[in-house]
CSV table of C-alpha atoms and ligand atoms in Angstrom, one decimal:
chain,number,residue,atom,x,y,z
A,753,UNK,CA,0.0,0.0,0.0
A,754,UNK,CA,0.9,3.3,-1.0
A,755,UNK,CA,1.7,5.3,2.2
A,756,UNK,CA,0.0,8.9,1.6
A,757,UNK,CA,-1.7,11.7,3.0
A,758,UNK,CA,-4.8,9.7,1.8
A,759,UNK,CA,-4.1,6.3,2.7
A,760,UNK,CA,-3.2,7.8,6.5
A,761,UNK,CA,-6.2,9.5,6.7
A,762,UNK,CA,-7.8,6.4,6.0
A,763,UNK,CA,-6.1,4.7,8.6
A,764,UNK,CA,-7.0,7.1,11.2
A,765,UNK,CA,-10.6,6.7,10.6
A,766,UNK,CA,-10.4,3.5,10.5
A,767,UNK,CA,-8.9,3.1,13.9
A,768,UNK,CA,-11.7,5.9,15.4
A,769,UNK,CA,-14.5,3.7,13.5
A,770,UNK,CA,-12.8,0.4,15.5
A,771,UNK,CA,-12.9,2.9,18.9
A,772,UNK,CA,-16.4,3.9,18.2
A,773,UNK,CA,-18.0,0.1,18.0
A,774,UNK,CA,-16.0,-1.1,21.1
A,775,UNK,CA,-12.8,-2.9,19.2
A,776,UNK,CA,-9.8,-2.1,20.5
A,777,UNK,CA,-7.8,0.1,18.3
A,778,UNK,CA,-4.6,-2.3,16.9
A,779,UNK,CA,-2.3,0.9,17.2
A,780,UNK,CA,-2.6,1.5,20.8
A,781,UNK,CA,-3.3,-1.6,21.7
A,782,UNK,CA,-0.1,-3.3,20.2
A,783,UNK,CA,2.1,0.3,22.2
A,784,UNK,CA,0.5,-0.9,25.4
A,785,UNK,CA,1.5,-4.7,25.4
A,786,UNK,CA,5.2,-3.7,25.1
A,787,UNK,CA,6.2,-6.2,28.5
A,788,UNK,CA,7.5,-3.6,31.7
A,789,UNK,CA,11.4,-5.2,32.1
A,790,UNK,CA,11.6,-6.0,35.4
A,791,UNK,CA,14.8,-5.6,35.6
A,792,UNK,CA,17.2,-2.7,36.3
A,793,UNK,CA,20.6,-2.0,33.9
A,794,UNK,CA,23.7,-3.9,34.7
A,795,UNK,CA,24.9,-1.4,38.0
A,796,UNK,CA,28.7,-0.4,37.4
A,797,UNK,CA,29.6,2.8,37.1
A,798,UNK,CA,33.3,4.6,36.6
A,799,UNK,CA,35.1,7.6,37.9
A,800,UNK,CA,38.5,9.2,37.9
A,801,UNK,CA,40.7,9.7,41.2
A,802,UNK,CA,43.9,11.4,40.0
A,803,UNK,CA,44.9,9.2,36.7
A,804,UNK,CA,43.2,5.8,37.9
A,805,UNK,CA,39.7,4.9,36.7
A,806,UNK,CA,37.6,2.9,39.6
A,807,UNK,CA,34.2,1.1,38.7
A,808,UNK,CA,32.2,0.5,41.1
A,809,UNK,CA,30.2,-2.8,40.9
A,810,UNK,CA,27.3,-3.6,42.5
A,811,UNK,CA,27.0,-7.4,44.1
A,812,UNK,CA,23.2,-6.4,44.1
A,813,UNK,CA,21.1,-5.9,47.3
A,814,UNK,CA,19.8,-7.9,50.0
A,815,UNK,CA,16.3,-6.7,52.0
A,816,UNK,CA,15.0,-8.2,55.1
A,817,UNK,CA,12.4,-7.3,58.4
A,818,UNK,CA,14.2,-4.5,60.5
A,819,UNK,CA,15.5,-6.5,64.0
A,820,UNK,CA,14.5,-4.4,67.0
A,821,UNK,CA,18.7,-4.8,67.7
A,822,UNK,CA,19.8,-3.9,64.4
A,823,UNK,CA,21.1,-0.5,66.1
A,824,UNK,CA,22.0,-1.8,69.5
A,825,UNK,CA,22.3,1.9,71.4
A,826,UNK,CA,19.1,3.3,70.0
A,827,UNK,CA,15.5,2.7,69.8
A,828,UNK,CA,13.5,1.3,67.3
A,829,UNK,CA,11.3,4.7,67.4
A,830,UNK,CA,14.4,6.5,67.1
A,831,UNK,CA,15.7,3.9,64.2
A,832,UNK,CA,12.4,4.7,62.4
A,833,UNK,CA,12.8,8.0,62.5
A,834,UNK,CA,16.0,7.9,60.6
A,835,UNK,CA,14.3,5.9,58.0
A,836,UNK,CA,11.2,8.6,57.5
A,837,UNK,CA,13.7,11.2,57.4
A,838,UNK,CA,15.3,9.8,54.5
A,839,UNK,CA,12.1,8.7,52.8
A,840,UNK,CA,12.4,5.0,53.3
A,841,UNK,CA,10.3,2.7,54.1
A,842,UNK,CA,10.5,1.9,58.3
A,843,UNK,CA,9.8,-1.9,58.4
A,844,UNK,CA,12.5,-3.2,56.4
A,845,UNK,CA,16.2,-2.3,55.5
A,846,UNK,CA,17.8,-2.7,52.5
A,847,UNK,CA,21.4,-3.4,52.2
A,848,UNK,CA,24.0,-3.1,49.0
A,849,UNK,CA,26.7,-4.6,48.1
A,850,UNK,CA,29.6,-2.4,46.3
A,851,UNK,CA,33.1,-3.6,45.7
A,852,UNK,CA,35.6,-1.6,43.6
A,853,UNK,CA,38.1,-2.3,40.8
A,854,UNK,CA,40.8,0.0,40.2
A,855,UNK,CA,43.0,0.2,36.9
A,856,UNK,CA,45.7,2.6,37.8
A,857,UNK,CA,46.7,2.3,34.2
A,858,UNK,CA,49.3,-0.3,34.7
A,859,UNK,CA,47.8,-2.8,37.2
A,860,UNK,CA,44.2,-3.6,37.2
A,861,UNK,CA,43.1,-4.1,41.3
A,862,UNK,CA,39.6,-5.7,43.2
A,863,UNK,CA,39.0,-4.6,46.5
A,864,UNK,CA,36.4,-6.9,47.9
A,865,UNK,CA,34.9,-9.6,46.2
A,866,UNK,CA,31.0,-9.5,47.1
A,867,UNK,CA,28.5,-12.5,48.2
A,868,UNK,CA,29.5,-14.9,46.0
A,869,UNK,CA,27.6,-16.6,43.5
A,870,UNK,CA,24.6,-15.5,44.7
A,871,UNK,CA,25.7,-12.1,43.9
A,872,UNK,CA,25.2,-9.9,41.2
A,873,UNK,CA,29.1,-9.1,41.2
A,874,UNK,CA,31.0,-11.3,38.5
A,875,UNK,CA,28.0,-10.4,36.1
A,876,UNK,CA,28.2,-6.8,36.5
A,877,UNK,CA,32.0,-7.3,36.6
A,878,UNK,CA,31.6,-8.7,33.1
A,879,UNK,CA,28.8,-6.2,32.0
A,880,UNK,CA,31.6,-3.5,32.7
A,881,UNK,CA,33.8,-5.6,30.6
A,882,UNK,CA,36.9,-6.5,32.9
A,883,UNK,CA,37.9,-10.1,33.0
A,884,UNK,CA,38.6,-11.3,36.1
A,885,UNK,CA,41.5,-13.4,34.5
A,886,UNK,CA,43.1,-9.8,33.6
A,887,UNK,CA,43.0,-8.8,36.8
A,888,UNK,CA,46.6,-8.4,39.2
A,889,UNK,CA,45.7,-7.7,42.5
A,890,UNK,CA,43.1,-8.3,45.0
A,891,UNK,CA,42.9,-6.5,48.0
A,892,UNK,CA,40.6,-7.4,51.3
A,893,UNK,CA,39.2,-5.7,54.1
A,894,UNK,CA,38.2,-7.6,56.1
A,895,UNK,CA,37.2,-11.4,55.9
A,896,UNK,CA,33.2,-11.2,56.3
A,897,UNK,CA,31.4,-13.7,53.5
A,898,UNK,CA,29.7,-10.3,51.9
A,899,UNK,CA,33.5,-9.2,51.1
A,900,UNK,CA,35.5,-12.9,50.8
A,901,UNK,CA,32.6,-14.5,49.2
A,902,UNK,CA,33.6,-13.8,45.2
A,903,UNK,CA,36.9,-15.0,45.6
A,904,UNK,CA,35.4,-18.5,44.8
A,905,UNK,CA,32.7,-19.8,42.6
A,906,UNK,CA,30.2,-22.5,42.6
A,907,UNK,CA,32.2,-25.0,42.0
A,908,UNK,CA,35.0,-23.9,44.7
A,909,UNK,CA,37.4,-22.7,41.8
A,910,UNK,CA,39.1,-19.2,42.5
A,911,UNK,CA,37.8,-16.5,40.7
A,912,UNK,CA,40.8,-14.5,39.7
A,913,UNK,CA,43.1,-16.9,38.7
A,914,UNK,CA,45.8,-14.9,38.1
A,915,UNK,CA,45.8,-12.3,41.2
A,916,UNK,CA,47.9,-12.1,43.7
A,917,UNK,CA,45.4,-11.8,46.6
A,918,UNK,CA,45.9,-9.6,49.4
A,919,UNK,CA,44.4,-9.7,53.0
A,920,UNK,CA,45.2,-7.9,56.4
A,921,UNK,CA,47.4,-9.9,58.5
A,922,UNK,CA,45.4,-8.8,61.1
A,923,UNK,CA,42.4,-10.5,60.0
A,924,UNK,CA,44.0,-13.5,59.2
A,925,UNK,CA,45.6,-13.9,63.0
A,926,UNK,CA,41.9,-13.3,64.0
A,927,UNK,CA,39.6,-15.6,62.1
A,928,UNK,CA,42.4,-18.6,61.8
A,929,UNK,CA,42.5,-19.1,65.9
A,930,UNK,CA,41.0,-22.3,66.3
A,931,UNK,CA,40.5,-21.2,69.8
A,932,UNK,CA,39.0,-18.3,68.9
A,933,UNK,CA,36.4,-20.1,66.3
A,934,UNK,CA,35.5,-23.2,69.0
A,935,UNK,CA,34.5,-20.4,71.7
A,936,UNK,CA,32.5,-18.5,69.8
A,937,UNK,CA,28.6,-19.5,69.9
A,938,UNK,CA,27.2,-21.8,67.8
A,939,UNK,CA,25.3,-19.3,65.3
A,940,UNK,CA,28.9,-17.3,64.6
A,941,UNK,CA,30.6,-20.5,63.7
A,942,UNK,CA,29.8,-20.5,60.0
A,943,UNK,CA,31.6,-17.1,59.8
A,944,UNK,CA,34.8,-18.9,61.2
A,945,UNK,CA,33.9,-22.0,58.3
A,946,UNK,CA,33.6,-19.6,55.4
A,947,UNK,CA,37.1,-18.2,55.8
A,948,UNK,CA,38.4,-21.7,56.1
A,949,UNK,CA,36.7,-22.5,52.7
A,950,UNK,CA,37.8,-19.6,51.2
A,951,UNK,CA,41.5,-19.3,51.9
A,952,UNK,CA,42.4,-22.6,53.6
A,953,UNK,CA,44.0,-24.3,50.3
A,954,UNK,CA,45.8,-21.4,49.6
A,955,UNK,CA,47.2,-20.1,52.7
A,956,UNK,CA,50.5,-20.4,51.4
A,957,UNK,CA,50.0,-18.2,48.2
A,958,UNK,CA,48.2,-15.2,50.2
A,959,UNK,CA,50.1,-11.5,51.0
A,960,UNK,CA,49.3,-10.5,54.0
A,961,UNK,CA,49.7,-7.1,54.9
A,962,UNK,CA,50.3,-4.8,57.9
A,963,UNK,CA,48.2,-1.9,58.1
A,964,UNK,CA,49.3,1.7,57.2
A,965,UNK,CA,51.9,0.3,54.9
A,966,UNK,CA,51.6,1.0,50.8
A,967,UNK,CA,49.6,-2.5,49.4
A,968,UNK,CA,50.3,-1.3,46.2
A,969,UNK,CA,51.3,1.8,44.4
A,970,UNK,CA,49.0,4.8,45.6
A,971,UNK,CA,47.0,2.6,47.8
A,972,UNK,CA,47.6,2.2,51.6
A,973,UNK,CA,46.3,0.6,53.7
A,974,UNK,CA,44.5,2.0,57.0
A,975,UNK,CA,43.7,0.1,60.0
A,976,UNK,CA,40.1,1.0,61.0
A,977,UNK,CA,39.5,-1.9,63.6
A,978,UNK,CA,35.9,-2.3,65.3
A,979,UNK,CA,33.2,-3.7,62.6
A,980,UNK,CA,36.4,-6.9,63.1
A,981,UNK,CA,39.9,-7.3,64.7
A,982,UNK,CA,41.5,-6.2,61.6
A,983,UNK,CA,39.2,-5.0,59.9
A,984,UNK,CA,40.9,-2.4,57.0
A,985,UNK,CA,40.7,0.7,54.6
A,986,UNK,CA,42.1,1.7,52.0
A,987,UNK,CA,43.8,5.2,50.9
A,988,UNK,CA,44.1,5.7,47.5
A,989,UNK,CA,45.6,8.5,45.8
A,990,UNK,CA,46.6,9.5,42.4
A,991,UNK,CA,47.5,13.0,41.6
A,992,UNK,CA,45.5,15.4,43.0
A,993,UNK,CA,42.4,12.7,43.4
A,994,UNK,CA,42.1,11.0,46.7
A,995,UNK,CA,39.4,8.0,47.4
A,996,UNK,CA,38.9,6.5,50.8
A,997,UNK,CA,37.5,3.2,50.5
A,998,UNK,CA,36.1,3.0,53.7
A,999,UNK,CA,34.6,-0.8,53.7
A,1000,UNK,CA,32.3,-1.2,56.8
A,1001,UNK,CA,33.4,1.5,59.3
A,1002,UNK,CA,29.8,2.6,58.3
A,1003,UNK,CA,26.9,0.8,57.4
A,1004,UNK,CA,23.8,2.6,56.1
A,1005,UNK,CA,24.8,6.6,56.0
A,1006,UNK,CA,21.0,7.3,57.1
A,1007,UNK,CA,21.8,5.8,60.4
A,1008,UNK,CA,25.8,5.6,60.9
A,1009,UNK,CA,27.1,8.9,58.9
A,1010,UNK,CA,24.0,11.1,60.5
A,1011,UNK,CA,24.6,9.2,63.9
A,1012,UNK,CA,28.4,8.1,64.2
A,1013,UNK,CA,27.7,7.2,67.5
A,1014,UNK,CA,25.1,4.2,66.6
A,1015,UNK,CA,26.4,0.7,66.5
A,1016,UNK,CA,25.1,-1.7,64.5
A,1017,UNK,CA,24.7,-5.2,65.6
A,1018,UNK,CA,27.6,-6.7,63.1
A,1019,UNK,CA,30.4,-5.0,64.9
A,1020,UNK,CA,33.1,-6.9,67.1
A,1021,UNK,CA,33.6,-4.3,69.4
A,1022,UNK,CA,31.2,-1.4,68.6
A,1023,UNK,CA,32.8,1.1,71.2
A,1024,UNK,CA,36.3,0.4,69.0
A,1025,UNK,CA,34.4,0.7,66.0
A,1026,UNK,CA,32.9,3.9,66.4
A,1027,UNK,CA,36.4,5.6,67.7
A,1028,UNK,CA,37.2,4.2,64.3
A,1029,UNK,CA,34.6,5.9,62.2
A,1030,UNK,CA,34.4,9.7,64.2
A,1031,UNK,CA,38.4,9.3,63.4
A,1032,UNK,CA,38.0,8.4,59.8
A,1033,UNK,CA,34.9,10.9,58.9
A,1034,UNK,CA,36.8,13.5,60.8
A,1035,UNK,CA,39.8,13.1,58.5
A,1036,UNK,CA,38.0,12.6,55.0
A,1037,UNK,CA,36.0,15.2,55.8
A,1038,UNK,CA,38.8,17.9,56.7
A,1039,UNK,CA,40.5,16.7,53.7
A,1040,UNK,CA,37.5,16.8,51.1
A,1041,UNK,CA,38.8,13.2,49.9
A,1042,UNK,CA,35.8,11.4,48.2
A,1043,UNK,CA,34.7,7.8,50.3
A,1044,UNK,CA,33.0,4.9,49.3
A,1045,UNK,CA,31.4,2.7,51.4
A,1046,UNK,CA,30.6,-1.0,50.7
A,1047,UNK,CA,27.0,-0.9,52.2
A,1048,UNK,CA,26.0,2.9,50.7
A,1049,UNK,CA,23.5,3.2,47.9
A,1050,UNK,CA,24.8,2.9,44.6
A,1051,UNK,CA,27.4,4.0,43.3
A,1052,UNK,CA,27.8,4.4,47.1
A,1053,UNK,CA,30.6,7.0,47.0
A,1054,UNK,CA,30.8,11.0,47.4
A,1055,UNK,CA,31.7,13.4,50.1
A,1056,UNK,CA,31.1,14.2,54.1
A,1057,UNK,CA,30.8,17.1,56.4
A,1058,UNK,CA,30.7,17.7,59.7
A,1059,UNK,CA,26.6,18.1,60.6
A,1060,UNK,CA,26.3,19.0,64.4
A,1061,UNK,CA,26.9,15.9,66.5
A,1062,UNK,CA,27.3,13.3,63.2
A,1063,UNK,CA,28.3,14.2,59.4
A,1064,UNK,CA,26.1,14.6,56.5
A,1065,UNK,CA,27.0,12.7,52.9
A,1066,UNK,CA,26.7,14.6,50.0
A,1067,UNK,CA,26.4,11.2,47.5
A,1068,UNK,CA,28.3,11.8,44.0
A,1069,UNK,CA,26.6,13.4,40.9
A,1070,UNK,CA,26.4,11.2,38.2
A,1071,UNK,CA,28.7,12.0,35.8
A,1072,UNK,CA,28.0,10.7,31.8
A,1073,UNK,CA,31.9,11.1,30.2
A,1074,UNK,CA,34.6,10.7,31.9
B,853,LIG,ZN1,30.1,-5.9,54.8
């Protein structure tokens, strides 16, 4: 059929004539059957520090019921409160998962790993195009599953093959005292087992390092003990750029950046950890370095100031080119 001014017209009547004896009009019918997605696009996302590139990737998120102890020194009013204030809902929580990779331009660098396989890491890994058989170095904060996890797959291979892999010997004293493991309670235990799965077969081919030393060029190491024993961040700097990966000296920012002095239920010794953080924020805040923290909302990085009693986070601007 010739498409024209008349043939079009004849369309368009021909669609009101189908509207005006009840049939539905194919046109606007077929725009309204398009299928919603369901899903959301593959969550990595890339900016500069100095002359290295970092992608974040998200290892996806994890909801559950809020636990009346999930904040240990506040109440659950007080808890809720946080949540309405930052327009979310009050009866549940929602925590992300956000490791980084660093390409410094010569070496390319995970820190933290994510879940596991049943994490969205290695596929949004992959979506941002880095192979974990390219990368060099991978650097741990601390040895809880969320952050160890991805160093394995489902079938208990390793998942960078070829990376030197890095952990705090700090952590490692901690979690490989069978002592320690056999006193702890029962329900704690499979914390103790998963670092044993992860790194028992190659203990011999791990780096351990001491805190505040260099881990690798432009990245040092800070010890920020509290959420564990040797638990560990990271300063990296390039230029004039400076990032401080902060891992878990704070959880949520609605409740542990507006309220430094909150502890949330995972931390070994809260009192520690919160010394830790007012110590940490105090710094990256004076300094106007950019932070990213593992448990933020995507792409879970930007900046914090000093807010009365706690510190308010200013979360990055997305930014289209680098
Ligand atoms: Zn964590």
């Amino acid at each position: 059929m010739e498409l024209n001014r008349r043939t079009l017209l004849a369309t368009a009547s021909a669609v009101g004539a189908a509207a005006a004896i009840g049939m539905p009009a194919l046109t606007t019918a077929a725009l309204a059957q398009t299928a919603q997605s369901g899903k959301q696009a593959p969550s990595f996302y890339r900016y500069k520090v100095g002359s290295f590139e970092v992608t974040a990737i998200s290892d996806g998120s994890n909801s559950f019921k809020l636990a009346d102890n999930f904040v240990r020194n506040a109440k659950r009013d007080e808890v809720e409160a946080a949540l309405k204030a930052a327009f979310l809902p009050t009866d549940q929580l929602t925590n992300q998962y956000t490791p980084v990779v660093v390409n410094t331009g010569s070496k390319l660098i995970a820190i933290d790993t994510g879940r596991g396989p049943a994490g969205e890491y290695l596929a949004n890994l992959k979506a941002a195009g880095i192979d974990p058989k390219a990368v060099n170095t991978v650097i741990i904060s601390h040895f809880h599953g969320d952050h160890i996890g991805g160093l394995r797959d489902k079938e208990q291979n390793l998942v960078f093959p070829n990376a030197e892999i890095m952990i705090p010997a700090a952590e490692w004293t901690h979690w490989m005292d069978d002592a320690k493991m056999n006193a702890a309670p029962e329900a704690a235990r499979g914390a103790w087992q998963n670092v044993r799965r992860v790194f028992g077969s190659i203990a011999d081919k791990l780096t351990r390092f001491d805190a505040g030393k260099e881990v690798s060029s432009g990245i040092k190491s800070i010890a920020t003990p509290g959420h564990t024993p040797g638990h560990t961040s990271f300063d990296i700097t390039s230029g004039d750029g400076r990032l401080i990966y902060q891992g878990d000296a704070s959880i949520m920012p609605y409740f542990f950046v507006r309220n430094p002095g909150w502890h949330v239920m995972f931390d070994s010794d809260p009192q520690q950890a919160e010394a830790t953080r007012r110590k940490l924020f105090d710094m990256v805040a004076a300094e106007r370095a950019l932070i990213t923290g593992y448990h933020w909302p995507f792409p879970a990085a930007g900046n914090i100031e000093k807010d009365g009693s706690g510190y308010r986070l200013h979360p990055s601007v997305w930014i289209p080119t680098l």
